mmCIF file of C-alpha atoms in Angstrom:
data_model
loop_
_atom_site.group_PDB
_atom_site.id
_atom_site.type_symbol
_atom_site.label_atom_id
_atom_site.label_comp_id
_atom_site.label_asym_id
_atom_site.label_seq_id
_atom_site.Cartn_x
_atom_site.Cartn_y
_atom_site.Cartn_z
ATOM 1 C CA MET N 1 17.374 -4.788 1.047
ATOM 2 C CA LYS N 2 19.708 -2.256 2.684
ATOM 3 C CA ASN N 3 20.653 -2.302 6.536
ATOM 4 C CA VAL N 4 18.549 -0.493 9.082
ATOM 5 C CA PRO N 5 19.810 0.489 12.261
ATOM 6 C CA ASP N 6 18.959 -1.191 15.576
ATOM 7 C CA ILE N 7 15.855 0.993 17.741
ATOM 8 C CA ALA N 8 18.268 3.603 19.705
ATOM 9 C CA PRO N 9 18.268 2.032 23.732
ATOM 10 C CA GLU N 10 16.406 4.644 25.167
ATOM 11 C CA ILE N 11 13.205 4.247 22.358
ATOM 12 C CA ARG N 12 13.220 0.701 23.450
ATOM 13 C CA GLY N 13 13.426 1.061 27.299
ATOM 14 C CA LEU N 14 10.438 3.823 26.764
ATOM 15 C CA LEU N 15 8.360 1.603 25.211
ATOM 16 C CA GLU N 16 8.995 -0.623 28.103
ATOM 17 C CA GLU N 17 8.590 1.369 30.677
ATOM 18 C CA ILE N 18 5.021 2.994 28.297
ATOM 19 C CA VAL N 19 3.727 -0.525 27.987
ATOM 20 C CA ALA N 20 4.463 -2.004 31.388
ATOM 21 C CA ASP N 21 2.498 1.525 33.102
ATOM 22 C CA PRO N 22 -1.062 1.060 33.251
ATOM 23 C CA ARG N 23 -1.618 4.637 33.245
ATOM 24 C CA SER N 24 -0.769 4.629 29.065
ATOM 25 C CA MET N 25 -3.825 5.881 27.321
ATOM 26 C CA ILE N 26 -1.372 6.986 24.211
ATOM 27 C CA ARG N 27 -3.379 7.733 21.517
ATOM 28 C CA LEU N 28 -1.500 8.828 18.165
ATOM 29 C CA ALA N 29 -4.424 10.051 15.599
ATOM 30 C CA PRO N 30 -6.051 13.411 15.772
ATOM 31 C CA ARG N 31 -9.833 13.139 17.446
ATOM 32 C CA ARG N 32 -11.048 14.378 13.619
ATOM 33 C CA ALA N 33 -11.846 13.262 10.414
ATOM 34 C CA LEU N 34 -8.875 11.898 8.460
ATOM 35 C CA ARG N 35 -10.216 13.657 5.465
ATOM 36 C CA THR N 36 -9.803 17.266 7.071
ATOM 37 C CA TRP N 37 -6.032 16.529 8.457
ATOM 38 C CA PHE N 38 -4.481 13.891 5.287
ATOM 39 C CA ASP N 39 -2.241 16.219 3.651
ATOM 40 C CA THR N 40 -2.331 19.244 5.577
ATOM 41 C CA GLY N 41 0.859 19.292 8.193
ATOM 42 C CA GLU N 42 -0.451 18.588 11.332
ATOM 43 C CA THR N 43 0.834 16.194 13.657
ATOM 44 C CA VAL N 44 -0.712 15.111 16.965
ATOM 45 C CA ARG N 45 1.095 17.086 20.414
ATOM 46 C CA ALA N 46 2.150 15.271 22.733
ATOM 47 C CA SER N 47 0.483 17.208 25.799
ATOM 48 C CA ASP N 48 -3.134 15.971 23.384
ATOM 49 C CA VAL N 49 -2.355 11.601 22.638
ATOM 50 C CA THR N 50 -0.160 10.802 26.065
ATOM 51 C CA ARG N 51 -0.331 10.902 30.378
ATOM 52 C CA THR N 52 2.679 9.884 31.842
ATOM 53 C CA LYS N 53 6.033 10.955 31.854
ATOM 54 C CA ALA N 54 7.880 8.414 29.402
ATOM 55 C CA GLU N 55 4.583 8.723 26.763
ATOM 56 C CA ARG N 56 5.300 12.648 26.807
ATOM 57 C CA HIS N 57 9.092 11.736 26.340
ATOM 58 C CA LEU N 58 9.237 9.613 23.427
ATOM 59 C CA VAL N 59 6.445 11.809 21.178
ATOM 60 C CA GLU N 60 8.711 14.698 22.026
ATOM 61 C CA VAL N 61 11.528 14.098 21.226
ATOM 62 C CA HIS N 62 11.581 10.303 19.731
ATOM 63 C CA ARG N 63 8.854 11.310 17.030
ATOM 64 C CA GLU N 64 10.928 10.478 13.981
ATOM 65 C CA GLU N 65 12.193 7.306 14.580
ATOM 66 C CA LEU N 66 8.574 6.314 16.400
ATOM 67 C CA ALA N 67 6.894 7.705 13.120
ATOM 68 C CA ALA N 68 9.464 5.742 10.826
ATOM 69 C CA LEU N 69 8.771 2.837 12.366
ATOM 70 C CA LEU N 70 5.110 2.827 12.434
ATOM 71 C CA CYS N 71 5.291 3.212 8.860
ATOM 72 C CA GLU N 72 7.410 0.205 7.705
ATOM 73 C CA ALA N 73 4.917 -1.686 10.388
ATOM 74 C CA ALA N 74 1.977 0.192 8.257
ATOM 75 C CA GLN N 75 4.233 -1.396 4.724
ATOM 76 C CA ILE N 76 3.934 -5.568 6.573
ATOM 77 C CA SER N 77 0.358 -5.184 7.122
ATOM 78 C CA TYR N 78 -0.091 -4.181 4.066
ATOM 79 C CA TRP N 79 1.337 -6.200 2.172
ATOM 80 C CA ARG N 80 0.214 -9.745 4.761
ATOM 81 C CA ALA N 81 -3.542 -9.264 2.707
ATOM 82 C CA PRO N 82 -2.929 -6.600 -0.144
ATOM 83 C CA GLY N 83 -5.951 -5.608 -2.122
ATOM 84 C CA LEU N 84 -5.752 -5.461 -5.888
ATOM 85 C CA ALA N 85 -1.834 -4.741 -5.922
ATOM 86 C CA HIS N 86 1.312 -6.363 -7.650
ATOM 87 C CA ARG N 87 3.716 -6.773 -5.424
ATOM 88 C CA PRO N 88 6.618 -3.491 -5.812
ATOM 89 C CA VAL N 89 9.699 -3.728 -6.890
ATOM 90 C CA GLY N 90 13.163 -2.688 -5.499
ATOM 91 C CA ALA N 91 16.265 -0.378 -6.938
ATOM 92 C CA ASP N 92 17.160 -3.767 -8.434
ATOM 93 C CA GLY N 93 13.992 -3.726 -11.007
ATOM 94 C CA LYS N 94 13.406 -6.989 -9.217
ATOM 95 C CA LEU N 95 10.100 -8.072 -7.425
ATOM 96 C CA TYR N 96 10.125 -8.261 -3.678
ATOM 97 C CA ASN N 97 7.566 -9.092 -0.879
ATOM 98 C CA PRO N 98 7.947 -6.349 2.518
ATOM 99 C CA THR N 99 6.260 -9.027 4.794
ATOM 100 C CA GLU N 100 9.282 -10.603 4.082
ATOM 101 C CA ARG N 101 11.396 -7.934 6.826
ATOM 102 C CA GLU N 102 9.069 -8.393 10.159
ATOM 103 C CA PRO N 103 11.692 -10.572 11.202
ATOM 104 C CA ASP N 104 14.529 -7.406 10.760
ATOM 105 C CA TRP N 105 11.715 -5.461 12.086
ATOM 106 C CA ARG N 106 11.045 -6.834 15.178
ATOM 107 C CA ARG N 107 14.655 -7.897 16.139
ATOM 108 C CA ARG N 108 14.806 -3.720 16.171
ATOM 109 C CA ALA N 109 11.872 -2.882 17.528
ATOM 110 C CA GLU N 110 10.732 -5.363 20.089
ATOM 111 C CA PRO N 111 11.337 -4.160 23.413
ATOM 112 C CA GLU N 112 13.085 -7.218 25.559
ATOM 113 C CA VAL N 113 10.557 -7.029 28.046
ATOM 114 C CA VAL N 114 6.652 -7.013 26.164
ATOM 115 C CA SER N 115 4.838 -7.661 29.001
ATOM 116 C CA PRO N 116 5.666 -8.250 32.575
ATOM 117 C CA SER N 117 1.975 -8.781 33.771
ATOM 118 C CA GLY N 118 -0.016 -9.785 30.942
ATOM 119 C CA SER N 119 -2.459 -7.054 31.204
ATOM 120 C CA PHE N 120 -2.338 -4.053 29.502
ATOM 121 C CA HIS N 121 -4.237 -0.874 29.917
ATOM 122 C CA GLY N 122 -3.795 1.591 26.769
ATOM 123 C CA VAL N 123 -1.472 1.813 24.330
ATOM 124 C CA GLU N 124 -2.749 -0.824 22.235
ATOM 125 C CA LEU N 125 -1.312 0.190 18.957
ATOM 126 C CA LEU N 126 2.302 -0.567 20.074
ATOM 127 C CA ARG N 127 0.939 -3.363 22.297
ATOM 128 C CA GLN N 128 -0.670 -4.883 18.939
ATOM 129 C CA CYS N 129 2.843 -4.056 16.506
ATOM 130 C CA LEU N 130 5.500 -4.896 18.870
ATOM 131 C CA VAL N 131 3.842 -8.761 19.875
ATOM 132 C CA ALA N 132 2.755 -9.456 16.243
ATOM 133 C CA ILE N 133 2.165 -7.613 13.460
ATOM 134 C CA GLU N 134 -1.411 -8.362 11.756
ATOM 135 C CA SER N 135 -2.516 -7.300 8.369
ATOM 136 C CA HIS N 136 -5.842 -5.377 10.045
ATOM 137 C CA GLN N 137 -3.788 -3.312 11.580
ATOM 138 C CA ALA N 138 -2.227 -0.982 8.370
ATOM 139 C CA TRP N 139 -4.328 2.051 8.923
ATOM 140 C CA THR N 140 -4.114 2.442 11.847
ATOM 141 C CA LEU N 141 -0.284 1.669 11.905
ATOM 142 C CA ALA N 142 -0.209 4.809 9.181
ATOM 143 C CA GLN N 143 -2.663 7.265 10.473
ATOM 144 C CA ALA N 144 -1.078 6.313 13.778
ATOM 145 C CA SER N 145 2.694 7.594 11.774
ATOM 146 C CA LEU N 146 1.402 10.017 9.895
ATOM 147 C CA SER N 147 0.103 11.979 12.894
ATOM 148 C CA LEU N 148 3.631 12.044 14.241
ATOM 149 C CA VAL N 149 5.512 12.672 10.880
ATOM 150 C CA PRO N 150 3.986 14.131 7.487
ATOM 151 C CA ARG N 151 4.829 12.247 4.722
ATOM 152 C CA ASP N 152 4.065 11.353 1.674
ATOM 153 C CA LYS N 153 5.430 8.180 2.130
ATOM 154 C CA THR N 154 3.251 7.448 5.260
ATOM 155 C CA ARG N 155 0.701 9.349 3.171
ATOM 156 C CA PHE N 156 0.696 6.654 0.588
ATOM 157 C CA TYR N 157 0.116 3.858 3.287
ATOM 158 C CA VAL N 158 -3.017 4.889 4.569
ATOM 159 C CA ALA N 159 -4.488 5.463 1.322
ATOM 160 C CA LEU N 160 -3.553 2.269 0.239
ATOM 161 C CA SER N 161 -4.695 0.625 3.614
ATOM 162 C CA VAL N 162 -8.633 2.563 3.562
ATOM 163 C CA PRO N 163 -10.567 -0.579 3.519
ATOM 164 C CA TRP N 164 -11.712 -2.270 0.707
ATOM 165 C CA SER N 165 -15.745 -1.220 2.072
ATOM 166 C CA ARG N 166 -14.611 2.325 1.666
ATOM 167 C CA PRO N 167 -13.601 2.398 -1.938
ATOM 168 C CA ARG N 168 -14.989 6.314 -2.223
ATOM 169 C CA ALA N 169 -12.536 6.951 0.551
ATOM 170 C CA ALA N 170 -9.645 5.462 -0.733
ATOM 171 C CA ILE N 171 -10.536 6.998 -4.459
ATOM 172 C CA ALA N 172 -10.268 10.689 -2.476
ATOM 173 C CA LEU N 173 -6.981 10.510 -0.923
ATOM 174 C CA LEU N 174 -5.634 8.351 -3.925
ATOM 175 C CA ASN N 175 -7.074 11.385 -5.787
ATOM 176 C CA ARG N 176 -4.942 14.394 -3.317
ATOM 177 C CA LEU N 177 -1.983 11.960 -3.927
ATOM 178 C CA VAL N 178 -1.928 12.156 -7.479
ATOM 179 C CA LEU N 179 -2.183 16.230 -7.502
ATOM 180 C CA ARG N 180 -0.848 17.048 -4.478
ATOM 181 C CA ALA N 181 2.908 14.611 -3.394
ATOM 182 C CA ARG N 182 5.651 15.985 -3.838
ATOM 183 C CA SER N 183 7.388 12.149 -4.511
ATOM 184 C CA GLU N 184 7.203 11.439 -8.476
ATOM 185 C CA ARG N 185 8.035 7.871 -7.035
ATOM 186 C CA VAL N 186 4.573 8.381 -4.876
ATOM 187 C CA ARG N 187 2.244 10.168 -6.830
ATOM 188 C CA LEU N 188 2.988 7.524 -9.775
ATOM 189 C CA ASP N 189 2.298 4.302 -6.749
ATOM 190 C CA ALA N 190 -1.064 6.523 -6.031
ATOM 191 C CA LEU N 191 -1.977 6.850 -9.421
ATOM 192 C CA VAL N 192 -1.671 2.963 -9.868
ATOM 193 C CA SER N 193 -3.603 2.228 -7.198
ATOM 194 C CA LEU N 194 -6.318 4.956 -7.830
ATOM 195 C CA ALA N 195 -7.125 2.963 -11.096
ATOM 196 C CA ALA N 196 -7.167 -0.793 -9.195
ATOM 197 C CA ARG N 197 -9.527 1.239 -6.692
ATOM 198 C CA THR N 198 -12.075 2.508 -9.370
ATOM 199 C CA CYS N 199 -11.421 -0.575 -11.749
ATOM 200 C CA CYS N 200 -13.229 -2.251 -8.432
ATOM 201 C CA LEU N 201 -16.416 0.086 -8.190
ATOM 202 C CA GLY N 202 -17.147 -0.923 -12.090
ATOM 203 C CA LEU N 203 -15.950 2.475 -13.075
ATOM 204 C CA LEU N 204 -14.037 0.151 -16.029
ATOM 205 C CA GLU N 205 -13.228 2.839 -18.746
ATOM 206 C CA GLU N 206 -12.023 5.593 -15.995
ATOM 207 C CA ALA N 207 -9.682 2.800 -14.872
ATOM 208 C CA ARG N 208 -8.356 2.378 -18.471
ATOM 209 C CA GLY N 209 -7.259 5.779 -18.841
ATOM 210 C CA LEU N 210 -5.427 6.039 -15.262
ATOM 211 C CA TYR N 211 -3.564 2.684 -16.106
ATOM 212 C CA ARG N 212 -2.941 4.193 -19.629
ATOM 213 C CA ASP N 213 -1.829 7.737 -17.783
ATOM 214 C CA TYR N 214 0.100 4.993 -15.145
ATOM 215 C CA ALA N 215 2.011 3.186 -18.129
ATOM 216 C CA SER N 216 3.191 6.732 -20.413
ATOM 217 C CA ARG N 217 4.428 8.125 -17.273
ATOM 218 C CA THR N 218 6.290 5.163 -16.228
ATOM 219 C CA PRO N 219 7.212 3.918 -19.867
ATOM 220 C CA GLN N 220 9.815 1.010 -18.455
ATOM 221 C CA SER N 221 6.966 -1.159 -16.642
ATOM 222 C CA PRO N 222 4.882 -3.646 -17.839
ATOM 223 C CA CYS N 223 2.127 -3.235 -15.734
ATOM 224 C CA GLY N 224 0.034 -0.055 -16.496
ATOM 225 C CA TRP N 225 -0.360 -1.975 -20.647
ATOM 226 C CA ILE N 226 -1.006 -5.127 -19.247
ATOM 227 C CA CYS N 227 -4.345 -3.546 -16.967
ATOM 228 C CA ALA N 228 -5.265 -1.451 -19.949
ATOM 229 C CA PHE N 229 -4.868 -4.311 -22.741
ATOM 230 C CA ASN N 230 -7.082 -6.310 -19.621
ATOM 231 C CA LEU N 231 -9.793 -4.076 -19.080
ATOM 232 C CA SER N 232 -9.706 -3.198 -23.353
ATOM 233 C CA CYS N 233 -10.244 -7.138 -23.701
ATOM 234 C CA ILE N 234 -13.539 -6.838 -21.427
ATOM 235 C CA VAL N 235 -14.785 -4.098 -22.445
ATOM 236 C CA GLY N 236 -14.455 -5.413 -26.426
ATOM 237 C CA ASP N 237 -12.510 -2.692 -27.853
ATOM 238 C CA GLU N 238 -10.145 -4.780 -29.972
ATOM 239 C CA GLU N 239 -8.380 -2.018 -31.942
ATOM 240 C CA ALA N 240 -7.146 -0.552 -28.659
ATOM 241 C CA ALA N 241 -6.609 -3.879 -27.205
ATOM 242 C CA ARG N 242 -3.963 -4.107 -29.887
ATOM 243 C CA ALA N 243 -2.150 -1.097 -29.578
ATOM 244 C CA GLU N 244 -1.866 -1.582 -25.850
ATOM 245 C CA ALA N 245 -0.516 -5.377 -26.705
ATOM 246 C CA ILE N 246 1.263 -4.122 -28.741
ATOM 247 C CA GLN N 247 3.194 -1.479 -26.742
ATOM 248 C CA LEU N 248 3.732 -4.048 -24.418
ATOM 249 C CA GLY N 249 5.867 -6.407 -25.998
ATOM 250 C CA LYS N 250 8.079 -3.101 -26.260
ATOM 251 C CA VAL N 251 8.518 -3.334 -22.896
ATOM 252 C CA ALA N 252 8.683 -6.833 -21.579
ATOM 253 C CA THR N 253 9.614 -10.623 -23.079
ATOM 254 C CA PRO N 254 7.409 -13.472 -22.353
ATOM 255 C CA ASP N 255 9.704 -14.924 -18.975
ATOM 256 C CA ASN N 256 9.646 -11.360 -17.086
ATOM 257 C CA PRO N 257 8.854 -12.131 -13.576
ATOM 258 C CA ILE N 258 6.481 -8.657 -12.916
ATOM 259 C CA VAL N 259 4.076 -9.555 -16.069
ATOM 260 C CA ALA N 260 3.485 -12.832 -14.383
ATOM 261 C CA ASP N 261 2.491 -11.281 -11.225
ATOM 262 C CA VAL N 262 0.497 -8.920 -12.539
ATOM 263 C CA SER N 263 -1.283 -11.210 -14.948
ATOM 264 C CA GLU N 264 -2.260 -13.508 -11.770
ATOM 265 C CA LEU N 265 -3.351 -10.988 -9.565
ATOM 266 C CA LEU N 266 -5.703 -9.908 -12.932
ATOM 267 C CA ARG N 267 -6.428 -13.453 -13.601
ATOM 268 C CA GLU N 268 -8.099 -13.515 -9.496
ATOM 269 C CA TRP N 269 -9.981 -10.685 -10.255
ATOM 270 C CA MET N 270 -11.471 -11.887 -13.077
ATOM 271 C CA LYS N 271 -12.975 -14.544 -11.478
ATOM 272 C CA THR N 272 -15.196 -11.678 -9.835
ATOM 273 C CA ARG N 273 -16.385 -10.283 -13.600
ATOM 274 C CA SER N 274 -19.700 -11.291 -15.148
ATOM 275 C CA ASP N 275 -19.988 -14.564 -17.930
ATOM 276 C CA GLY N 276 -20.679 -11.553 -20.459
ATOM 277 C CA GLU N 277 -17.283 -9.644 -19.750
ATOM 278 C CA ILE N 278 -15.492 -12.753 -19.488
ATOM 279 C CA SER N 279 -17.071 -14.252 -23.098
ATOM 280 C CA GLU N 280 -16.357 -10.347 -24.924
ATOM 281 C CA ALA N 281 -12.603 -10.502 -23.536
ATOM 282 C CA ARG N 282 -12.027 -13.818 -24.758
ATOM 283 C CA ILE N 283 -13.532 -13.014 -28.468
ATOM 284 C CA VAL N 284 -11.276 -10.520 -28.605
ATOM 285 C CA ARG N 285 -8.385 -11.905 -27.244
ATOM 286 C CA ARG N 286 -8.951 -15.049 -29.671
ATOM 287 C CA HIS N 287 -9.363 -11.978 -32.816
ATOM 288 C CA ILE N 288 -5.498 -10.237 -32.095
ATOM 289 C CA SER N 289 -4.352 -13.625 -31.183
ATOM 290 C CA GLY N 290 -1.645 -13.353 -34.114
ATOM 291 C CA GLU N 291 -1.396 -10.501 -33.982
ATOM 292 C CA VAL N 292 0.334 -9.536 -30.749
ATOM 293 C CA PRO N 293 3.476 -10.235 -29.105
ATOM 294 C CA ASP N 294 4.668 -13.171 -27.543
ATOM 295 C CA THR N 295 4.347 -10.883 -24.403
ATOM 296 C CA ALA N 296 0.798 -10.163 -24.446
ATOM 297 C CA GLY N 297 0.662 -14.250 -25.617
ATOM 298 C CA VAL N 298 1.685 -15.366 -21.941
ATOM 299 C CA VAL N 299 -0.974 -12.327 -20.626
ATOM 300 C CA CYS N 300 -4.151 -13.304 -22.392
ATOM 301 C CA ARG N 301 -2.731 -17.265 -21.551
ATOM 302 C CA LEU N 302 -2.019 -16.829 -17.607
ATOM 303 C CA LEU N 303 -6.122 -15.114 -17.813
ATOM 304 C CA GLU N 304 -7.534 -17.971 -19.333
ATOM 305 C CA SER N 305 -6.447 -20.365 -17.318
#
């Protein structure tokens, strides 16, 4: 992980002042439905969300730095309890866990004096992320960052961290990113996340199509082929499962750590499926077991263990 610069002393001092001031009532999000401002480029005005001079100065002058801190905190928060998502891959091609970045984030962001009185009135979001980043905060943190600076990466974490009790809202936001995000990386991340949300709604054929689309756009990644292969087995499509297993064998060896990571994730997801679906999947895997590359065999064994 690349080194990230320390938080500026002026921002540190402002945060200390804001957290300690009982008049603070900063609210870093527009008071309207998320869908109406998600990709408009709209940002909050300091006069709309602040009450004190320190808050106003923080939002007006240090908007970029604060947005970056909040987005990073949202990423850490999400990966404390991710949904149906495999671990991200770094520029070096290796898996990593964003939660490992929290000690460095805290070192850079935490003021020397968090709570001189032990009592807070307002600035709850800032207080909470400065004290500790919890798994339930990702959506709020990401929205706060987006309201300050509209970036595609932040939009992705807003959509990714929509509560799993609201799958259709998540799908709507992820669809917008797949179609409109400027960054190809964000479009791809949104696409595979859209497939996962669609899958969890029980729309298996639609999800399989999304995973195939993702696989075609990321030819060196095994993730899309593994997920499409698994769904083909579940729906009893032996011919498609065989073809996807062959494609998987072309892009990954049996010892590829991504293969194990995604397979383990799917193994847990399989526990939510019906006995009939699991039985169908096992029949397909047995029928093709002697015809597919070793990598697909590893996936089958992991999923059935």
